[in-house]
Amino acid sequence: MTVSLEQLRRCHVAVDLGAARTRVYVKGLGLVVDEPSAAAVNTRTGSLIAVGELAEQMTGRTPDYIRVARPVTGGTVIDIEMAQRMLRQLLGEKLRRQLRRKPRLRAAACTPHDSDPLAQRATVETLVGLGARRVELVDTLISAAVGCGLPVEQPTATMIMVCGAATTQIAVLSLGSIVTAVRVPVGGDAIDHAVIQHLRQHHELMLPSQSVRPLQLALSGTGLAARGPSVTEIHGRDVATGLARTVRVDTASIQQAIHAPLTSVLDGLGKVLRECPPDLVADLTDCGIMMVGGSALLPGLDRMLRKATGVPVHIAERPDVCSVLGLGAMLDGKIEPLVLDPIAC
């Protein structure tokens, strides 16, 4: 996935295919698509019923012949045909006509760190099926670091943590490249699942899947912080009777349930720091860790990481769109590489 800035400047469109949301940046237009990565399909006829936000709202509320598909998981396309159909509808006919007019349409896409060749090929084939003649792949860690304004081209350490829906990626960058990195298969979905399982096992309560986000409902804004109400009221369905029921849950027990999946994230963070050269670790004591991604907004997560590592932890200004904005900045030529003049012998 080694691609130069000169090659990226020739691209016309940048795509971030995430497990939770799909974002598209068009050169000269900016961010034009920011929708959930979901598509509702009629299994009887094979026709596409809805995509994006409307398809997301249909999850768990459809009859048997309507299926809500998610063609992307963990940043990897698992259903190329459905991903292409979803992207066509999200872009719209007018924008697709504009892109078709581009001579030799080039596209750039984010791919997770250390993704295998099959996953990279699936991303390429998805965009080629939409009319792209050439597809450049950029590591999500680098594009997210550029998008949140980190000086990745400088010979100093910058640490980035991309908190996605399915995975968490952690890396130390220097001179525009990844020094050491790790990908942990734990994200926002695992945290939500931990809350749902806790309520099911200890309170015999099933939460609605899409009416309210389980994590936000259970935490009521307190997150991993110590402050906030000690008891939270949660509405759901009784496991035994199937009737609607409201229970009062101790907030501390919810916080304890969330800590379990986050242990893997802390282990991955420690692994990156152990494998990082000492000089770069010394730089991190000043600049700290930058968190991006939708799951970075979990209240109290930054304080938990700060306490575990002893280094400052910051959250990007717009953490959910940093990856695609970083790709867009590369397309627009806003990023200049560090040029080193050769030394004459």
mmCIF file of C-alpha atoms in Angstrom:
data_model
loop_
_atom_site.group_PDB
_atom_site.id
_atom_site.type_symbol
_atom_site.label_atom_id
_atom_site.label_comp_id
_atom_site.label_asym_id
_atom_site.label_seq_id
_atom_site.Cartn_x
_atom_site.Cartn_y
_atom_site.Cartn_z
ATOM 1 C CA MET A 1 0.000 0.000 0.000
ATOM 2 C CA THR A 2 2.874 2.344 -0.731
ATOM 3 C CA VAL A 3 1.417 5.266 -2.659
ATOM 4 C CA SER A 4 2.943 8.692 -3.260
ATOM 5 C CA LEU A 5 1.252 12.036 -2.703
ATOM 6 C CA GLU A 6 1.698 12.779 -6.396
ATOM 7 C CA GLN A 7 -0.419 9.747 -7.274
ATOM 8 C CA LEU A 8 -3.098 10.763 -4.765
ATOM 9 C CA ARG A 9 -3.292 14.283 -6.222
ATOM 10 C CA ARG A 10 -4.378 12.731 -9.520
ATOM 11 C CA CYS A 11 -7.363 11.047 -7.848
ATOM 12 C CA HIS A 12 -10.847 12.514 -8.179
ATOM 13 C CA VAL A 13 -12.729 10.807 -5.356
ATOM 14 C CA ALA A 14 -11.870 9.373 -1.915
ATOM 15 C CA VAL A 15 -13.926 6.641 -0.226
ATOM 16 C CA ASP A 16 -13.920 5.468 3.389
ATOM 17 C CA LEU A 17 -15.840 2.188 3.585
ATOM 18 C CA GLY A 18 -16.375 1.662 7.307
ATOM 19 C CA ALA A 19 -18.321 -0.983 9.174
ATOM 20 C CA ALA A 20 -20.626 1.663 10.629
ATOM 21 C CA ARG A 21 -20.663 4.453 8.012
ATOM 22 C CA THR A 22 -19.629 5.054 4.417
ATOM 23 C CA ARG A 23 -18.126 8.422 3.522
ATOM 24 C CA VAL A 24 -17.245 9.809 0.092
ATOM 25 C CA TYR A 25 -15.116 12.891 -0.605
ATOM 26 C CA VAL A 26 -15.129 14.373 -4.111
ATOM 27 C CA LYS A 27 -12.305 16.643 -5.199
ATOM 28 C CA GLY A 28 -13.608 20.196 -5.445
ATOM 29 C CA LEU A 29 -16.933 19.374 -3.728
ATOM 30 C CA GLY A 30 -15.823 18.136 -0.301
ATOM 31 C CA LEU A 31 -17.631 15.505 1.778
ATOM 32 C CA VAL A 32 -20.716 14.521 -0.239
ATOM 33 C CA VAL A 33 -21.779 11.229 1.416
ATOM 34 C CA ASP A 34 -21.882 10.363 5.123
ATOM 35 C CA GLU A 35 -24.398 7.551 5.612
ATOM 36 C CA PRO A 36 -24.623 4.228 7.499
ATOM 37 C CA SER A 37 -23.176 1.236 5.651
ATOM 38 C CA ALA A 38 -26.483 -0.578 5.310
ATOM 39 C CA ALA A 39 -28.760 -1.666 2.467
ATOM 40 C CA ALA A 40 -32.276 -3.154 2.634
ATOM 41 C CA VAL A 41 -32.984 -5.822 -0.013
ATOM 42 C CA ASN A 42 -36.175 -7.620 -1.068
ATOM 43 C CA THR A 43 -35.108 -11.273 -1.010
ATOM 44 C CA ARG A 44 -38.016 -12.301 -3.276
ATOM 45 C CA THR A 45 -37.185 -9.991 -6.162
ATOM 46 C CA GLY A 46 -33.584 -9.044 -5.348
ATOM 47 C CA SER A 47 -34.441 -5.344 -5.645
ATOM 48 C CA LEU A 48 -32.836 -2.706 -3.455
ATOM 49 C CA ILE A 49 -35.381 -1.006 -1.195
ATOM 50 C CA ALA A 50 -33.331 1.485 0.804
ATOM 51 C CA VAL A 51 -29.752 2.411 1.660
ATOM 52 C CA GLY A 52 -28.040 4.485 4.323
ATOM 53 C CA GLU A 53 -30.047 6.056 7.125
ATOM 54 C CA LEU A 54 -33.408 4.600 6.053
ATOM 55 C CA ALA A 55 -31.982 1.079 5.812
ATOM 56 C CA GLU A 56 -30.408 1.522 9.250
ATOM 57 C CA GLN A 57 -33.801 2.395 10.711
ATOM 58 C CA MET A 58 -35.284 -0.772 9.191
ATOM 59 C CA THR A 59 -32.935 -3.073 11.123
ATOM 60 C CA GLY A 60 -35.018 -5.397 13.310
ATOM 61 C CA ARG A 61 -38.307 -3.969 12.007
ATOM 62 C CA THR A 62 -38.746 -5.710 8.644
ATOM 63 C CA PRO A 63 -40.881 -8.674 7.506
ATOM 64 C CA ASP A 64 -39.179 -11.934 6.587
ATOM 65 C CA TYR A 65 -38.711 -11.118 2.897
ATOM 66 C CA ILE A 66 -36.744 -7.911 3.571
ATOM 67 C CA ARG A 67 -33.118 -8.284 4.666
ATOM 68 C CA VAL A 68 -30.890 -5.478 5.899
ATOM 69 C CA ALA A 69 -27.396 -6.245 4.614
ATOM 70 C CA ARG A 70 -24.108 -4.790 5.826
ATOM 71 C CA PRO A 71 -21.579 -5.315 3.026
ATOM 72 C CA VAL A 72 -18.629 -3.963 5.033
ATOM 73 C CA THR A 73 -17.244 -5.229 8.324
ATOM 74 C CA GLY A 74 -14.121 -3.987 10.052
ATOM 75 C CA GLY A 75 -13.225 -1.830 7.045
ATOM 76 C CA THR A 76 -13.239 -4.893 4.754
ATOM 77 C CA VAL A 77 -15.756 -5.420 1.952
ATOM 78 C CA ILE A 78 -17.373 -8.837 2.369
ATOM 79 C CA ASP A 79 -20.042 -8.455 -0.331
ATOM 80 C CA ILE A 80 -18.667 -6.648 -3.390
ATOM 81 C CA GLU A 81 -21.896 -6.598 -5.398
ATOM 82 C CA MET A 82 -23.968 -5.227 -2.506
ATOM 83 C CA ALA A 83 -21.306 -2.645 -1.689
ATOM 84 C CA GLN A 84 -21.387 -1.423 -5.301
ATOM 85 C CA ARG A 85 -25.180 -1.181 -5.311
ATOM 86 C CA MET A 86 -25.144 0.675 -2.015
ATOM 87 C CA LEU A 87 -22.519 3.161 -3.222
ATOM 88 C CA ARG A 88 -24.395 3.818 -6.473
ATOM 89 C CA GLN A 89 -27.519 4.787 -4.569
ATOM 90 C CA LEU A 90 -25.634 6.863 -1.992
ATOM 91 C CA LEU A 91 -23.831 8.846 -4.691
ATOM 92 C CA GLY A 92 -26.977 9.524 -6.702
ATOM 93 C CA GLU A 93 -27.397 9.737 -10.468
ATOM 94 C CA LYS A 94 -26.343 13.394 -10.747
ATOM 95 C CA LEU A 95 -23.029 12.930 -8.964
ATOM 96 C CA ARG A 96 -22.304 9.689 -10.805
ATOM 97 C CA ARG A 97 -22.754 11.482 -14.130
ATOM 98 C CA GLN A 98 -20.263 14.132 -13.010
ATOM 99 C CA LEU A 99 -17.719 11.474 -12.064
ATOM 100 C CA ARG A 100 -18.178 9.584 -15.345
ATOM 101 C CA ARG A 101 -17.121 12.719 -17.218
ATOM 102 C CA LYS A 102 -13.690 12.589 -15.573
ATOM 103 C CA PRO A 103 -11.034 11.243 -17.953
ATOM 104 C CA ARG A 104 -9.626 8.028 -16.506
ATOM 105 C CA LEU A 105 -11.430 8.346 -13.183
ATOM 106 C CA ARG A 106 -9.083 7.642 -10.270
ATOM 107 C CA ALA A 107 -10.185 6.813 -6.743
ATOM 108 C CA ALA A 108 -8.509 6.534 -3.349
ATOM 109 C CA ALA A 109 -9.732 4.348 -0.503
ATOM 110 C CA CYS A 110 -8.868 3.684 3.132
ATOM 111 C CA THR A 111 -7.910 0.154 4.129
ATOM 112 C CA PRO A 112 -7.271 -1.155 7.658
ATOM 113 C CA HIS A 113 -3.706 -1.621 8.795
ATOM 114 C CA ASP A 114 -2.179 -4.977 7.915
ATOM 115 C CA SER A 115 -5.168 -5.997 5.794
ATOM 116 C CA ASP A 116 -4.613 -9.087 3.676
ATOM 117 C CA PRO A 117 -4.383 -8.955 -0.163
ATOM 118 C CA LEU A 118 -7.885 -10.399 -0.578
ATOM 119 C CA ALA A 119 -9.391 -7.588 1.502
ATOM 120 C CA GLN A 120 -7.467 -5.001 -0.508
ATOM 121 C CA ARG A 121 -8.588 -6.591 -3.774
ATOM 122 C CA ALA A 122 -12.234 -6.515 -2.631
ATOM 123 C CA THR A 123 -11.976 -2.772 -2.019
ATOM 124 C CA VAL A 124 -10.365 -2.213 -5.416
ATOM 125 C CA GLU A 125 -12.973 -4.300 -7.264
ATOM 126 C CA THR A 126 -15.788 -2.443 -5.516
ATOM 127 C CA LEU A 127 -14.585 0.919 -6.810
ATOM 128 C CA VAL A 128 -13.604 -0.432 -10.236
ATOM 129 C CA GLY A 129 -17.171 -1.670 -10.615
ATOM 130 C CA LEU A 130 -18.320 1.934 -10.120
ATOM 131 C CA GLY A 131 -16.200 3.182 -13.007
ATOM 132 C CA ALA A 132 -12.789 3.873 -11.461
ATOM 133 C CA ARG A 133 -9.905 3.117 -13.835
ATOM 134 C CA ARG A 134 -7.337 3.115 -11.057
ATOM 135 C CA VAL A 135 -7.646 2.766 -7.263
ATOM 136 C CA GLU A 136 -4.999 3.898 -4.760
ATOM 137 C CA LEU A 137 -5.066 2.342 -1.284
ATOM 138 C CA VAL A 138 -4.018 4.325 1.782
ATOM 139 C CA ASP A 139 -3.619 2.970 5.303
ATOM 140 C CA THR A 140 -6.440 4.188 7.545
ATOM 141 C CA LEU A 141 -3.942 5.119 10.261
ATOM 142 C CA ILE A 142 -2.061 7.529 7.992
ATOM 143 C CA SER A 143 -5.180 9.128 6.497
ATOM 144 C CA ALA A 144 -6.731 9.579 9.963
ATOM 145 C CA ALA A 145 -3.527 11.164 11.284
ATOM 146 C CA VAL A 146 -3.484 13.603 8.371
ATOM 147 C CA GLY A 147 -7.186 14.337 8.841
ATOM 148 C CA CYS A 148 -6.794 15.341 12.480
ATOM 149 C CA GLY A 149 -3.811 17.593 11.752
ATOM 150 C CA LEU A 150 -0.933 15.534 13.155
ATOM 151 C CA PRO A 151 2.543 16.379 11.737
ATOM 152 C CA VAL A 152 3.062 12.904 10.324
ATOM 153 C CA GLU A 153 5.778 14.041 7.884
ATOM 154 C CA GLN A 154 8.079 15.290 10.661
ATOM 155 C CA PRO A 155 10.842 13.179 12.321
ATOM 156 C CA THR A 156 8.937 13.134 15.623
ATOM 157 C CA ALA A 157 6.610 10.523 17.064
ATOM 158 C CA THR A 158 2.858 10.891 16.711
ATOM 159 C CA MET A 159 0.530 8.246 18.126
ATOM 160 C CA ILE A 160 -2.899 7.650 16.623
ATOM 161 C CA MET A 161 -5.745 5.432 17.829
ATOM 162 C CA VAL A 162 -8.571 4.773 15.363
ATOM 163 C CA CYS A 163 -11.577 3.572 17.370
ATOM 164 C CA GLY A 164 -13.944 2.014 14.843
ATOM 165 C CA ALA A 165 -17.136 0.014 15.125
ATOM 166 C CA ALA A 166 -15.500 -3.391 14.636
ATOM 167 C CA THR A 167 -11.785 -2.825 15.271
ATOM 168 C CA THR A 168 -9.384 -0.507 17.067
ATOM 169 C CA GLN A 169 -6.132 0.384 15.297
ATOM 170 C CA ILE A 170 -3.176 1.847 17.192
ATOM 171 C CA ALA A 171 0.080 3.077 15.660
ATOM 172 C CA VAL A 172 3.133 5.269 16.152
ATOM 173 C CA LEU A 173 4.009 7.336 13.067
ATOM 174 C CA SER A 174 7.177 9.148 12.086
ATOM 175 C CA LEU A 175 8.434 10.601 8.776
ATOM 176 C CA GLY A 176 5.132 9.810 7.092
ATOM 177 C CA SER A 177 5.309 6.072 7.787
ATOM 178 C CA ILE A 178 4.150 3.587 10.401
ATOM 179 C CA VAL A 179 6.869 2.645 12.892
ATOM 180 C CA THR A 180 4.831 0.105 14.825
ATOM 181 C CA ALA A 181 1.138 -0.696 14.814
ATOM 182 C CA VAL A 182 -1.445 -3.204 15.976
ATOM 183 C CA ARG A 183 -5.061 -3.920 15.116
ATOM 184 C CA VAL A 184 -7.350 -5.121 17.933
ATOM 185 C CA PRO A 185 -10.660 -6.826 16.971
ATOM 186 C CA VAL A 186 -12.597 -4.783 19.544
ATOM 187 C CA GLY A 187 -14.625 -1.680 18.736
ATOM 188 C CA GLY A 188 -17.826 0.151 19.507
ATOM 189 C CA ASP A 189 -19.972 -2.857 18.564
ATOM 190 C CA ALA A 190 -18.175 -5.035 21.139
ATOM 191 C CA ILE A 191 -18.789 -2.411 23.823
ATOM 192 C CA ASP A 192 -22.490 -2.236 22.941
ATOM 193 C CA HIS A 193 -22.670 -6.034 22.941
ATOM 194 C CA ALA A 194 -21.095 -6.151 26.414
ATOM 195 C CA VAL A 195 -23.786 -3.807 27.749
ATOM 196 C CA ILE A 196 -26.577 -5.820 26.100
ATOM 197 C CA GLN A 197 -25.245 -9.121 27.491
ATOM 198 C CA HIS A 198 -24.890 -7.650 30.980
ATOM 199 C CA LEU A 199 -28.515 -6.500 31.008
ATOM 200 C CA ARG A 200 -29.704 -9.838 29.645
ATOM 201 C CA GLN A 201 -27.806 -11.959 32.168
ATOM 202 C CA HIS A 202 -28.251 -9.870 35.295
ATOM 203 C CA HIS A 203 -31.618 -8.181 34.695
ATOM 204 C CA GLU A 204 -33.310 -10.491 32.136
ATOM 205 C CA LEU A 205 -33.865 -7.494 29.887
ATOM 206 C CA MET A 206 -33.489 -7.289 26.104
ATOM 207 C CA LEU A 207 -32.724 -3.886 24.632
ATOM 208 C CA PRO A 208 -34.219 -2.743 21.314
ATOM 209 C CA SER A 209 -31.576 -2.982 18.602
ATOM 210 C CA GLN A 210 -32.040 0.334 16.822
ATOM 211 C CA SER A 211 -34.636 2.457 18.612
ATOM 212 C CA VAL A 212 -31.903 3.856 20.855
ATOM 213 C CA ARG A 213 -28.199 3.152 20.833
ATOM 214 C CA PRO A 214 -27.680 0.622 23.641
ATOM 215 C CA LEU A 215 -24.522 2.240 24.899
ATOM 216 C CA GLN A 216 -25.990 5.736 25.128
ATOM 217 C CA LEU A 217 -29.175 4.423 26.716
ATOM 218 C CA ALA A 218 -27.354 2.457 29.397
ATOM 219 C CA LEU A 219 -24.784 5.097 30.282
ATOM 220 C CA SER A 220 -26.984 8.209 30.088
ATOM 221 C CA GLY A 221 -23.888 10.304 29.408
ATOM 222 C CA THR A 222 -21.820 9.110 32.377
ATOM 223 C CA GLY A 223 -19.571 6.747 30.417
ATOM 224 C CA LEU A 224 -16.523 5.497 32.254
ATOM 225 C CA ALA A 225 -16.425 8.630 34.434
ATOM 226 C CA ALA A 226 -17.088 8.410 38.147
ATOM 227 C CA ARG A 227 -19.469 11.344 38.169
ATOM 228 C CA GLY A 228 -23.120 11.141 37.140
ATOM 229 C CA PRO A 229 -26.194 9.371 38.534
ATOM 230 C CA SER A 230 -25.590 6.150 40.425
ATOM 231 C CA VAL A 231 -28.775 4.537 39.077
ATOM 232 C CA THR A 232 -30.097 4.571 35.507
ATOM 233 C CA GLU A 233 -33.556 3.640 34.247
ATOM 234 C CA ILE A 234 -33.509 1.423 31.155
ATOM 235 C CA HIS A 235 -36.510 0.377 29.046
ATOM 236 C CA GLY A 236 -36.590 -2.905 27.200
ATOM 237 C CA ARG A 237 -38.337 -6.244 26.796
ATOM 238 C CA ASP A 238 -38.538 -8.922 29.457
ATOM 239 C CA VAL A 239 -36.721 -12.092 28.387
ATOM 240 C CA ALA A 240 -39.280 -14.461 29.968
ATOM 241 C CA THR A 241 -42.633 -12.773 29.285
ATOM 242 C CA GLY A 242 -41.769 -10.699 26.215
ATOM 243 C CA LEU A 243 -43.543 -7.682 27.708
ATOM 244 C CA ALA A 244 -42.150 -4.174 27.998
ATOM 245 C CA ARG A 245 -40.369 -3.548 31.283
ATOM 246 C CA THR A 246 -38.333 -0.820 32.937
ATOM 247 C CA VAL A 247 -35.475 -1.668 35.311
ATOM 248 C CA ARG A 248 -33.219 0.458 37.483
ATOM 249 C CA VAL A 249 -29.595 -0.464 36.858
ATOM 250 C CA ASP A 250 -26.547 0.428 38.921
ATOM 251 C CA THR A 251 -24.332 2.589 36.695
ATOM 252 C CA ALA A 252 -21.186 1.156 38.286
ATOM 253 C CA SER A 253 -22.105 -2.352 37.069
ATOM 254 C CA ILE A 254 -22.532 -1.047 33.512
ATOM 255 C CA GLN A 255 -19.124 0.603 33.691
ATOM 256 C CA GLN A 256 -17.623 -2.676 34.908
ATOM 257 C CA ALA A 257 -19.182 -4.529 31.961
ATOM 258 C CA ILE A 258 -17.632 -2.027 29.550
ATOM 259 C CA HIS A 259 -14.159 -2.471 31.055
ATOM 260 C CA ALA A 260 -14.025 -6.140 29.963
ATOM 261 C CA PRO A 261 -13.745 -5.578 26.162
ATOM 262 C CA LEU A 262 -11.555 -2.509 26.692
ATOM 263 C CA THR A 263 -8.895 -4.715 28.317
ATOM 264 C CA SER A 264 -7.859 -5.921 24.849
ATOM 265 C CA VAL A 265 -7.474 -2.312 23.699
ATOM 266 C CA LEU A 266 -5.210 -1.548 26.661
ATOM 267 C CA ASP A 267 -3.132 -4.649 25.890
ATOM 268 C CA GLY A 268 -2.720 -3.532 22.280
ATOM 269 C CA LEU A 269 -1.727 -0.057 23.401
ATOM 270 C CA GLY A 270 0.910 -1.493 25.712
ATOM 271 C CA LYS A 271 2.248 -3.721 22.924
ATOM 272 C CA VAL A 272 2.726 -0.736 20.598
ATOM 273 C CA LEU A 273 4.567 1.228 23.284
ATOM 274 C CA ARG A 274 6.828 -1.733 24.099
ATOM 275 C CA GLU A 275 7.804 -2.224 20.453
ATOM 276 C CA CYS A 276 8.367 1.481 19.839
ATOM 277 C CA PRO A 277 11.977 2.847 19.928
ATOM 278 C CA PRO A 278 12.802 4.695 23.197
ATOM 279 C CA ASP A 279 13.413 8.024 21.457
ATOM 280 C CA LEU A 280 9.933 8.011 19.981
ATOM 281 C CA VAL A 281 8.342 7.013 23.292
ATOM 282 C CA ALA A 282 10.013 10.051 24.842
ATOM 283 C CA ASP A 283 8.310 12.238 22.199
ATOM 284 C CA LEU A 284 4.931 10.785 23.119
ATOM 285 C CA THR A 285 5.189 12.142 26.674
ATOM 286 C CA ASP A 286 4.799 15.621 25.157
ATOM 287 C CA CYS A 287 2.407 15.134 22.223
ATOM 288 C CA GLY A 288 0.406 12.222 23.689
ATOM 289 C CA ILE A 289 -2.155 10.004 21.950
ATOM 290 C CA MET A 290 -4.705 11.277 19.428
ATOM 291 C CA MET A 291 -8.029 9.411 19.360
ATOM 292 C CA VAL A 292 -10.212 9.378 16.245
ATOM 293 C CA GLY A 293 -13.219 7.341 15.139
ATOM 294 C CA GLY A 294 -16.820 7.292 16.300
ATOM 295 C CA SER A 295 -16.086 5.150 19.385
ATOM 296 C CA ALA A 296 -13.551 7.724 20.594
ATOM 297 C CA LEU A 297 -16.524 9.760 21.843
ATOM 298 C CA LEU A 298 -17.256 7.225 24.595
ATOM 299 C CA PRO A 299 -17.358 9.432 27.715
ATOM 300 C CA GLY A 300 -14.426 8.774 30.023
ATOM 301 C CA LEU A 301 -12.433 6.578 27.605
ATOM 302 C CA ASP A 302 -9.709 9.224 27.229
ATOM 303 C CA ARG A 303 -9.314 9.473 31.012
ATOM 304 C CA MET A 304 -9.095 5.698 31.297
ATOM 305 C CA LEU A 305 -6.296 5.542 28.692
ATOM 306 C CA ARG A 306 -4.476 8.468 30.286
ATOM 307 C CA LYS A 307 -4.512 6.690 33.641
ATOM 308 C CA ALA A 308 -3.294 3.390 32.124
ATOM 309 C CA THR A 309 -0.445 4.847 30.013
ATOM 310 C CA GLY A 310 0.594 7.998 31.871
ATOM 311 C CA VAL A 311 0.704 10.060 28.643
ATOM 312 C CA PRO A 312 -1.722 12.786 27.522
ATOM 313 C CA VAL A 313 -4.743 11.636 25.502
ATOM 314 C CA HIS A 314 -6.579 13.946 23.096
ATOM 315 C CA ILE A 315 -9.751 13.549 21.029
ATOM 316 C CA ALA A 316 -9.810 14.984 17.503
ATOM 317 C CA GLU A 317 -12.146 17.866 16.735
ATOM 318 C CA ARG A 318 -14.184 15.769 14.281
ATOM 319 C CA PRO A 319 -13.118 12.216 15.171
ATOM 320 C CA ASP A 320 -15.700 10.395 13.054
ATOM 321 C CA VAL A 321 -14.659 11.882 9.679
ATOM 322 C CA CYS A 322 -10.887 12.243 10.122
ATOM 323 C CA SER A 323 -10.012 9.374 7.773
ATOM 324 C CA VAL A 324 -11.927 10.642 4.762
ATOM 325 C CA LEU A 325 -10.928 14.261 5.425
ATOM 326 C CA GLY A 326 -7.286 13.165 5.508
ATOM 327 C CA LEU A 327 -7.703 11.470 2.133
ATOM 328 C CA GLY A 328 -9.419 14.598 0.849
ATOM 329 C CA ALA A 329 -6.519 16.776 2.000
ATOM 330 C CA MET A 330 -4.120 14.533 0.064
ATOM 331 C CA LEU A 331 -6.319 14.741 -3.038
ATOM 332 C CA ASP A 332 -6.474 18.542 -2.813
ATOM 333 C CA GLY A 333 -2.689 18.800 -2.467
ATOM 334 C CA LYS A 334 -2.778 20.346 1.006
ATOM 335 C CA ILE A 335 -0.107 17.975 2.342
ATOM 336 C CA GLU A 336 3.515 18.549 1.402
ATOM 337 C CA PRO A 337 6.106 15.806 1.999
ATOM 338 C CA LEU A 338 9.290 16.474 3.903
ATOM 339 C CA VAL A 339 11.975 16.973 1.222
ATOM 340 C CA LEU A 340 15.502 16.001 2.154
ATOM 341 C CA ASP A 341 18.290 17.218 -0.139
ATOM 342 C CA PRO A 342 20.911 14.545 -0.816
ATOM 343 C CA ILE A 343 24.284 15.214 0.746
ATOM 344 C CA ALA A 344 27.068 15.626 -1.783
ATOM 345 C CA CYS A 345 30.056 13.420 -1.007
#
